[in-house]
Amino acid sequence: NAGVTQTPKFQVLKTGQSMTLQCAQDMNHNSMYWYRQDPGMGLRLIYYSASEGTTDKGEVPNGYNVSRLNKREFSLRLESAAPSQTSVYFCASTKGPLNTEAFFGQGTRLTVV
Amino acid sequence: RKEVEQDPGPFNVPEGATVAFNCTYSNSASQSFFWYRQDCRKEPKLLMSVYSSGNEDGRFTAQLNRASQYISLLIRDSKLSDSATYLCVPNQAGTALIFGKGTTLSVSS
């Protein structure tokens, strides 16, 4: 049982480049999330999807877009990467209506130079 | 007031010590509470869930004080392997999970 799978695990981008972080879960969960984690800042919510077909902004959505492609997949896109987006990105999913145990992917370490 | 506040630490304790962390939350409508553990450069993993006044699992005890809006995590007989960052997550049904910044624990021999 893979749980939550994120790709890629590592990425280096040049300023202005675009990329999409992929996330897939095989637990039939309804809700999915994208967080970023920076030293001393904890986990900050970028976007979330309560259910298939819906997405909502979190605490720090600027510079990002998301797509809930289907129930399994929730992608995060950086249209024009900036050094301030250097971070570790975590995808997570929960079974129920946003208030149950969250399962996390292993993270994507992104560096923008 | 921030939604979730935790003392960042670090808490440095010897093996065998008892240590407690507090987490205060601002949303009085929070119904469920979680403590997650995050090892360095790893993803967070659920440690304990609290839906009523508290929960106990071996050496770990979580206590909820709704009147004062805080939840605590007590670790007894600390082990080296307990060294990690502990994240608090109070949650209200229908809202996204907002994490505290975490409290770092370092257990030394």
PDB file of C-alpha atoms in Angstrom:
ATOM      1  CA  ASN A   1       0.000   0.000   0.000  1.00  0.00           C
ATOM      2  CA  ALA A   2       1.835   3.111  -1.245  1.00  0.00           C
ATOM      3  CA  GLY A   3      -0.254   5.693   0.654  1.00  0.00           C
ATOM      4  CA  VAL A   4       0.620   9.174  -0.621  1.00  0.00           C
ATOM      5  CA  THR A   5       3.179   9.425  -3.412  1.00  0.00           C
ATOM      6  CA  GLN A   6       4.847  12.657  -4.447  1.00  0.00           C
ATOM      7  CA  THR A   7       7.041  13.270  -7.438  1.00  0.00           C
ATOM      8  CA  PRO A   8       9.682  14.455  -7.890  1.00  0.00           C
ATOM      9  CA  LYS A   9      11.576  14.107  -4.603  1.00  0.00           C
ATOM     10  CA  PHE A  10      14.138  16.748  -5.530  1.00  0.00           C
ATOM     11  CA  GLN A  11      14.105  19.557  -8.071  1.00  0.00           C
ATOM     12  CA  VAL A  12      16.254  22.546  -8.935  1.00  0.00           C
ATOM     13  CA  LEU A  13      14.663  25.297 -11.008  1.00  0.00           C
ATOM     14  CA  LYS A  14      15.894  28.535 -12.443  1.00  0.00           C
ATOM     15  CA  THR A  15      13.981  31.687 -11.630  1.00  0.00           C
ATOM     16  CA  GLY A  16      11.058  32.032 -14.031  1.00  0.00           C
ATOM     17  CA  GLN A  17      10.795  28.360 -14.909  1.00  0.00           C
ATOM     18  CA  SER A  18       7.573  26.483 -14.378  1.00  0.00           C
ATOM     19  CA  MET A  19       6.931  23.048 -12.999  1.00  0.00           C
ATOM     20  CA  THR A  20       4.222  20.829 -11.611  1.00  0.00           C
ATOM     21  CA  LEU A  21       4.497  18.785  -8.442  1.00  0.00           C
ATOM     22  CA  GLN A  22       2.499  15.601  -8.622  1.00  0.00           C
ATOM     23  CA  CYS A  23       0.675  13.906  -5.757  1.00  0.00           C
ATOM     24  CA  ALA A  24      -1.377  10.727  -5.782  1.00  0.00           C
ATOM     25  CA  GLN A  25      -3.027   8.745  -2.998  1.00  0.00           C
ATOM     26  CA  ASP A  26      -4.386   5.222  -3.134  1.00  0.00           C
ATOM     27  CA  MET A  27      -6.441   5.269   0.072  1.00  0.00           C
ATOM     28  CA  ASN A  28      -9.693   6.512  -1.491  1.00  0.00           C
ATOM     29  CA  HIS A  29      -9.416   9.711   0.537  1.00  0.00           C
ATOM     30  CA  ASN A  30     -11.686  12.626  -0.172  1.00  0.00           C
ATOM     31  CA  SER A  31      -9.540  15.561   0.895  1.00  0.00           C
ATOM     32  CA  MET A  32      -6.061  16.500  -0.256  1.00  0.00           C
ATOM     33  CA  TYR A  33      -3.672  19.271   0.723  1.00  0.00           C
ATOM     34  CA  TRP A  34      -0.474  20.990  -0.299  1.00  0.00           C
ATOM     35  CA  TYR A  35       1.815  22.455   2.373  1.00  0.00           C
ATOM     36  CA  ARG A  36       5.204  24.098   2.274  1.00  0.00           C
ATOM     37  CA  GLN A  37       7.678  23.930   5.116  1.00  0.00           C
ATOM     38  CA  ASP A  38      10.458  26.401   5.690  1.00  0.00           C
ATOM     39  CA  PRO A  39      12.923  26.508   8.592  1.00  0.00           C
ATOM     40  CA  GLY A  40      11.274  28.087  11.619  1.00  0.00           C
ATOM     41  CA  MET A  41       7.943  28.501   9.830  1.00  0.00           C
ATOM     42  CA  GLY A  42       6.301  25.150  10.315  1.00  0.00           C
ATOM     43  CA  LEU A  43       3.864  23.703   7.801  1.00  0.00           C
ATOM     44  CA  ARG A  44       1.906  26.337   5.925  1.00  0.00           C
ATOM     45  CA  LEU A  45      -1.143  25.436   3.883  1.00  0.00           C
ATOM     46  CA  ILE A  46      -0.971  26.480   0.227  1.00  0.00           C
ATOM     47  CA  TYR A  47      -4.146  24.991  -1.223  1.00  0.00           C
ATOM     48  CA  TYR A  48      -6.501  22.205  -0.343  1.00  0.00           C
ATOM     49  CA  SER A  49      -9.251  20.204  -1.987  1.00  0.00           C
ATOM     50  CA  ALA A  50     -12.078  19.113   0.276  1.00  0.00           C
ATOM     51  CA  SER A  51     -13.421  16.746  -2.346  1.00  0.00           C
ATOM     52  CA  GLU A  52     -13.024  15.912  -5.992  1.00  0.00           C
ATOM     53  CA  GLY A  53     -13.907  18.927  -8.078  1.00  0.00           C
ATOM     54  CA  THR A  54     -13.265  21.565  -5.405  1.00  0.00           C
ATOM     55  CA  THR A  55     -10.181  23.547  -4.446  1.00  0.00           C
ATOM     56  CA  ASP A  56      -9.653  26.340  -1.933  1.00  0.00           C
ATOM     57  CA  LYS A  57      -6.850  28.704  -1.019  1.00  0.00           C
ATOM     58  CA  GLY A  58      -4.924  28.167   2.155  1.00  0.00           C
ATOM     59  CA  GLU A  59      -2.599  30.513   4.051  1.00  0.00           C
ATOM     60  CA  VAL A  60      -0.001  31.124   1.314  1.00  0.00           C
ATOM     61  CA  PRO A  61      -1.547  30.560  -2.149  1.00  0.00           C
ATOM     62  CA  ASN A  62       0.207  33.336  -4.090  1.00  0.00           C
ATOM     63  CA  GLY A  63       2.410  32.058  -6.905  1.00  0.00           C
ATOM     64  CA  TYR A  64       0.746  28.642  -7.021  1.00  0.00           C
ATOM     65  CA  ASN A  65      -2.113  26.924  -8.791  1.00  0.00           C
ATOM     66  CA  VAL A  66      -3.625  23.513  -8.172  1.00  0.00           C
ATOM     67  CA  SER A  67      -5.653  20.917 -10.021  1.00  0.00           C
ATOM     68  CA  ARG A  68      -7.686  18.125  -8.491  1.00  0.00           C
ATOM     69  CA  LEU A  69      -7.437  15.911 -11.507  1.00  0.00           C
ATOM     70  CA  ASN A  70      -9.543  13.126 -10.024  1.00  0.00           C
ATOM     71  CA  LYS A  71     -10.110  11.652  -6.593  1.00  0.00           C
ATOM     72  CA  ARG A  72      -6.585  10.215  -6.474  1.00  0.00           C
ATOM     73  CA  GLU A  73      -4.492  13.074  -7.818  1.00  0.00           C
ATOM     74  CA  PHE A  74      -3.850  16.652  -6.700  1.00  0.00           C
ATOM     75  CA  SER A  75      -1.132  18.614  -8.470  1.00  0.00           C
ATOM     76  CA  LEU A  76       0.593  21.868  -7.544  1.00  0.00           C
ATOM     77  CA  ARG A  77       1.916  24.151 -10.261  1.00  0.00           C
ATOM     78  CA  LEU A  78       4.467  26.923 -10.065  1.00  0.00           C
ATOM     79  CA  GLU A  79       3.972  29.059 -13.163  1.00  0.00           C
ATOM     80  CA  SER A  80       7.038  31.263 -12.716  1.00  0.00           C
ATOM     81  CA  ALA A  81       9.288  30.047  -9.958  1.00  0.00           C
ATOM     82  CA  ALA A  82      10.911  32.547  -7.603  1.00  0.00           C
ATOM     83  CA  PRO A  83      13.712  32.028  -5.053  1.00  0.00           C
ATOM     84  CA  SER A  84      11.143  32.661  -2.299  1.00  0.00           C
ATOM     85  CA  GLN A  85       9.486  29.404  -3.336  1.00  0.00           C
ATOM     86  CA  THR A  86      12.535  27.397  -2.323  1.00  0.00           C
ATOM     87  CA  SER A  87      11.072  25.057   0.244  1.00  0.00           C
ATOM     88  CA  VAL A  88      10.041  21.527   1.083  1.00  0.00           C
ATOM     89  CA  TYR A  89       6.586  20.744  -0.243  1.00  0.00           C
ATOM     90  CA  PHE A  90       4.343  18.124   1.325  1.00  0.00           C
ATOM     91  CA  CYS A  91       1.173  16.674  -0.050  1.00  0.00           C
ATOM     92  CA  ALA A  92      -1.303  15.140   2.382  1.00  0.00           C
ATOM     93  CA  SER A  93      -4.691  13.462   2.290  1.00  0.00           C
ATOM     94  CA  THR A  94      -7.488  12.776   4.764  1.00  0.00           C
ATOM     95  CA  LYS A  95     -10.348  10.346   4.517  1.00  0.00           C
ATOM     96  CA  GLY A  96     -13.114  12.386   6.016  1.00  0.00           C
ATOM     97  CA  PRO A  97     -14.393  15.956   5.912  1.00  0.00           C
ATOM     98  CA  LEU A  98     -11.125  17.690   6.669  1.00  0.00           C
ATOM     99  CA  ASN A  99     -10.866  16.587  10.271  1.00  0.00           C
ATOM    100  CA  THR A 100      -9.328  13.146  10.346  1.00  0.00           C
ATOM    101  CA  GLU A 101      -5.813  11.737  10.358  1.00  0.00           C
ATOM    102  CA  ALA A 102      -3.641  13.185   7.627  1.00  0.00           C
ATOM    103  CA  PHE A 103      -1.258  10.985   5.690  1.00  0.00           C
ATOM    104  CA  PHE A 104       1.696  12.708   4.100  1.00  0.00           C
ATOM    105  CA  GLY A 105       3.871  12.102   1.108  1.00  0.00           C
ATOM    106  CA  GLN A 106       7.629  12.043   1.564  1.00  0.00           C
ATOM    107  CA  GLY A 107       8.037  15.606   0.379  1.00  0.00           C
ATOM    108  CA  THR A 108       9.575  17.429  -2.569  1.00  0.00           C
ATOM    109  CA  ARG A 109      12.699  19.475  -1.926  1.00  0.00           C
ATOM    110  CA  LEU A 110      12.598  22.371  -4.350  1.00  0.00           C
ATOM    111  CA  THR A 111      15.395  24.872  -4.864  1.00  0.00           C
ATOM    112  CA  VAL A 112      14.905  27.909  -7.074  1.00  0.00           C
ATOM    113  CA  VAL A 113      18.126  29.627  -8.113  1.00  0.00           C
TER     114      VAL A 113
ATOM    115  CA  ARG B   1      -3.743  35.739  18.102  1.00  0.00           C
ATOM    116  CA  LYS B   2      -2.280  33.028  15.901  1.00  0.00           C
ATOM    117  CA  GLU B   3      -4.479  30.046  15.210  1.00  0.00           C
ATOM    118  CA  VAL B   4      -2.041  27.594  16.811  1.00  0.00           C
ATOM    119  CA  GLU B   5       0.882  28.477  19.059  1.00  0.00           C
ATOM    120  CA  GLN B   6       3.594  26.200  20.316  1.00  0.00           C
ATOM    121  CA  ASP B   7       6.815  26.821  22.200  1.00  0.00           C
ATOM    122  CA  PRO B   8       9.449  26.051  19.547  1.00  0.00           C
ATOM    123  CA  GLY B   9      12.005  24.896  22.116  1.00  0.00           C
ATOM    124  CA  PRO B  10      14.318  23.155  21.739  1.00  0.00           C
ATOM    125  CA  PHE B  11      13.650  21.110  24.813  1.00  0.00           C
ATOM    126  CA  ASN B  12      16.870  19.336  25.754  1.00  0.00           C
ATOM    127  CA  VAL B  13      16.324  16.500  28.231  1.00  0.00           C
ATOM    128  CA  PRO B  14      18.282  13.438  29.391  1.00  0.00           C
ATOM    129  CA  GLU B  15      17.077   9.925  28.768  1.00  0.00           C
ATOM    130  CA  GLY B  16      14.446   8.882  31.267  1.00  0.00           C
ATOM    131  CA  ALA B  17      13.157  12.393  31.854  1.00  0.00           C
ATOM    132  CA  THR B  18       9.534  13.447  31.716  1.00  0.00           C
ATOM    133  CA  VAL B  19       8.799  16.372  29.421  1.00  0.00           C
ATOM    134  CA  ALA B  20       5.622  18.219  28.537  1.00  0.00           C
ATOM    135  CA  PHE B  21       4.711  20.528  25.674  1.00  0.00           C
ATOM    136  CA  ASN B  22       1.752  22.871  25.459  1.00  0.00           C
ATOM    137  CA  CYS B  23      -0.177  24.011  22.443  1.00  0.00           C
ATOM    138  CA  THR B  24      -2.704  26.845  22.542  1.00  0.00           C
ATOM    139  CA  TYR B  25      -5.366  27.314  19.911  1.00  0.00           C
ATOM    140  CA  SER B  26      -7.641  30.232  19.076  1.00  0.00           C
ATOM    141  CA  ASN B  27     -10.649  28.488  17.502  1.00  0.00           C
ATOM    142  CA  SER B  28     -12.984  27.556  20.348  1.00  0.00           C
ATOM    143  CA  ALA B  29     -15.025  25.472  17.899  1.00  0.00           C
ATOM    144  CA  SER B  30     -12.180  22.993  17.436  1.00  0.00           C
ATOM    145  CA  GLN B  31     -13.531  19.527  17.984  1.00  0.00           C
ATOM    146  CA  SER B  32     -10.646  17.174  17.377  1.00  0.00           C
ATOM    147  CA  PHE B  33      -6.999  17.471  18.185  1.00  0.00           C
ATOM    148  CA  PHE B  34      -3.930  15.729  16.874  1.00  0.00           C
ATOM    149  CA  TRP B  35      -0.285  15.488  17.784  1.00  0.00           C
ATOM    150  CA  TYR B  36       2.064  14.669  14.926  1.00  0.00           C
ATOM    151  CA  ARG B  37       5.698  13.713  15.109  1.00  0.00           C
ATOM    152  CA  GLN B  38       8.156  14.855  12.467  1.00  0.00           C
ATOM    153  CA  ASP B  39      11.687  13.528  12.241  1.00  0.00           C
ATOM    154  CA  CYS B  40      14.354  15.659  10.609  1.00  0.00           C
ATOM    155  CA  ARG B  41      13.784  15.960   6.853  1.00  0.00           C
ATOM    156  CA  LYS B  42      10.886  13.496   6.977  1.00  0.00           C
ATOM    157  CA  GLU B  43       7.137  13.796   6.612  1.00  0.00           C
ATOM    158  CA  PRO B  44       4.924  14.265   9.694  1.00  0.00           C
ATOM    159  CA  LYS B  45       3.227  11.176  11.064  1.00  0.00           C
ATOM    160  CA  LEU B  46       0.289  10.946  13.441  1.00  0.00           C
ATOM    161  CA  LEU B  47       1.266  10.327  17.054  1.00  0.00           C
ATOM    162  CA  MET B  48      -2.043  10.724  18.888  1.00  0.00           C
ATOM    163  CA  SER B  49      -5.624  11.814  18.351  1.00  0.00           C
ATOM    164  CA  VAL B  50      -7.714  13.479  21.046  1.00  0.00           C
ATOM    165  CA  TYR B  51     -11.473  13.752  20.747  1.00  0.00           C
ATOM    166  CA  SER B  52     -12.490  14.188  24.389  1.00  0.00           C
ATOM    167  CA  SER B  53     -10.562  15.214  27.509  1.00  0.00           C
ATOM    168  CA  GLY B  54      -7.429  13.290  26.733  1.00  0.00           C
ATOM    169  CA  ASN B  55      -5.728  10.181  25.459  1.00  0.00           C
ATOM    170  CA  GLU B  56      -2.951   7.911  26.642  1.00  0.00           C
ATOM    171  CA  ASP B  57      -0.762   5.591  24.622  1.00  0.00           C
ATOM    172  CA  GLY B  58       2.087   3.990  26.488  1.00  0.00           C
ATOM    173  CA  ARG B  59       4.546   6.687  27.521  1.00  0.00           C
ATOM    174  CA  PHE B  60       2.564   9.413  25.786  1.00  0.00           C
ATOM    175  CA  THR B  61      -0.377  11.282  27.312  1.00  0.00           C
ATOM    176  CA  ALA B  62      -2.337  14.093  25.714  1.00  0.00           C
ATOM    177  CA  GLN B  63      -4.554  16.306  27.859  1.00  0.00           C
ATOM    178  CA  LEU B  64      -7.145  18.738  26.560  1.00  0.00           C
ATOM    179  CA  ASN B  65      -8.268  21.836  28.421  1.00  0.00           C
ATOM    180  CA  ARG B  66     -11.131  23.332  26.456  1.00  0.00           C
ATOM    181  CA  ALA B  67     -11.772  26.153  28.918  1.00  0.00           C
ATOM    182  CA  SER B  68      -8.233  27.477  28.495  1.00  0.00           C
ATOM    183  CA  GLN B  69      -7.970  26.308  24.906  1.00  0.00           C
ATOM    184  CA  TYR B  70      -4.793  24.344  25.126  1.00  0.00           C
ATOM    185  CA  ILE B  71      -3.695  20.805  24.633  1.00  0.00           C
ATOM    186  CA  SER B  72      -0.607  19.275  26.162  1.00  0.00           C
ATOM    187  CA  LEU B  73       1.588  16.312  25.324  1.00  0.00           C
ATOM    188  CA  LEU B  74       3.421  14.529  28.120  1.00  0.00           C
ATOM    189  CA  ILE B  75       6.234  12.105  27.390  1.00  0.00           C
ATOM    190  CA  ARG B  76       7.415   9.919  30.238  1.00  0.00           C
ATOM    191  CA  ASP B  77      10.711   8.010  30.400  1.00  0.00           C
ATOM    192  CA  SER B  78      12.109   9.783  27.340  1.00  0.00           C
ATOM    193  CA  LYS B  79      14.087   7.715  24.844  1.00  0.00           C
ATOM    194  CA  LEU B  80      16.740   8.845  22.399  1.00  0.00           C
ATOM    195  CA  SER B  81      14.329   7.870  19.646  1.00  0.00           C
ATOM    196  CA  ASP B  82      11.813  10.441  20.909  1.00  0.00           C
ATOM    197  CA  SER B  83      14.022  13.212  19.528  1.00  0.00           C
ATOM    198  CA  ALA B  84      11.871  14.912  16.908  1.00  0.00           C
ATOM    199  CA  THR B  85       9.605  17.880  16.322  1.00  0.00           C
ATOM    200  CA  TYR B  86       6.073  17.569  17.694  1.00  0.00           C
ATOM    201  CA  LEU B  87       3.307  19.342  15.819  1.00  0.00           C
ATOM    202  CA  CYS B  88      -0.054  20.273  17.264  1.00  0.00           C
ATOM    203  CA  VAL B  89      -3.202  20.343  15.102  1.00  0.00           C
ATOM    204  CA  PRO B  90      -6.542  21.455  16.530  1.00  0.00           C
ATOM    205  CA  ASN B  91      -9.293  20.969  14.004  1.00  0.00           C
ATOM    206  CA  GLN B  92     -12.879  21.970  13.384  1.00  0.00           C
ATOM    207  CA  ALA B  93     -15.007  19.843  11.114  1.00  0.00           C
ATOM    208  CA  GLY B  94     -15.219  21.285   7.650  1.00  0.00           C
ATOM    209  CA  THR B  95     -11.991  23.270   7.871  1.00  0.00           C
ATOM    210  CA  ALA B  96      -8.529  22.513   6.603  1.00  0.00           C
ATOM    211  CA  LEU B  97      -5.804  21.227   8.898  1.00  0.00           C
ATOM    212  CA  ILE B  98      -3.648  24.082  10.217  1.00  0.00           C
ATOM    213  CA  PHE B  99      -0.453  22.993  11.922  1.00  0.00           C
ATOM    214  CA  GLY B 100       1.464  24.657  14.698  1.00  0.00           C
ATOM    215  CA  LYS B 101       5.135  25.403  14.066  1.00  0.00           C
ATOM    216  CA  GLY B 102       6.129  22.536  16.276  1.00  0.00           C
ATOM    217  CA  THR B 103       8.186  21.952  19.390  1.00  0.00           C
ATOM    218  CA  THR B 104      11.615  20.395  19.008  1.00  0.00           C
ATOM    219  CA  LEU B 105      12.682  17.762  21.511  1.00  0.00           C
ATOM    220  CA  SER B 106      16.238  16.541  21.854  1.00  0.00           C
ATOM    221  CA  VAL B 107      16.863  13.594  24.173  1.00  0.00           C
ATOM    222  CA  SER B 108      20.465  12.929  25.101  1.00  0.00           C
ATOM    223  CA  SER B 109      22.196  10.006  26.771  1.00  0.00           C
TER     224      SER B 109
END
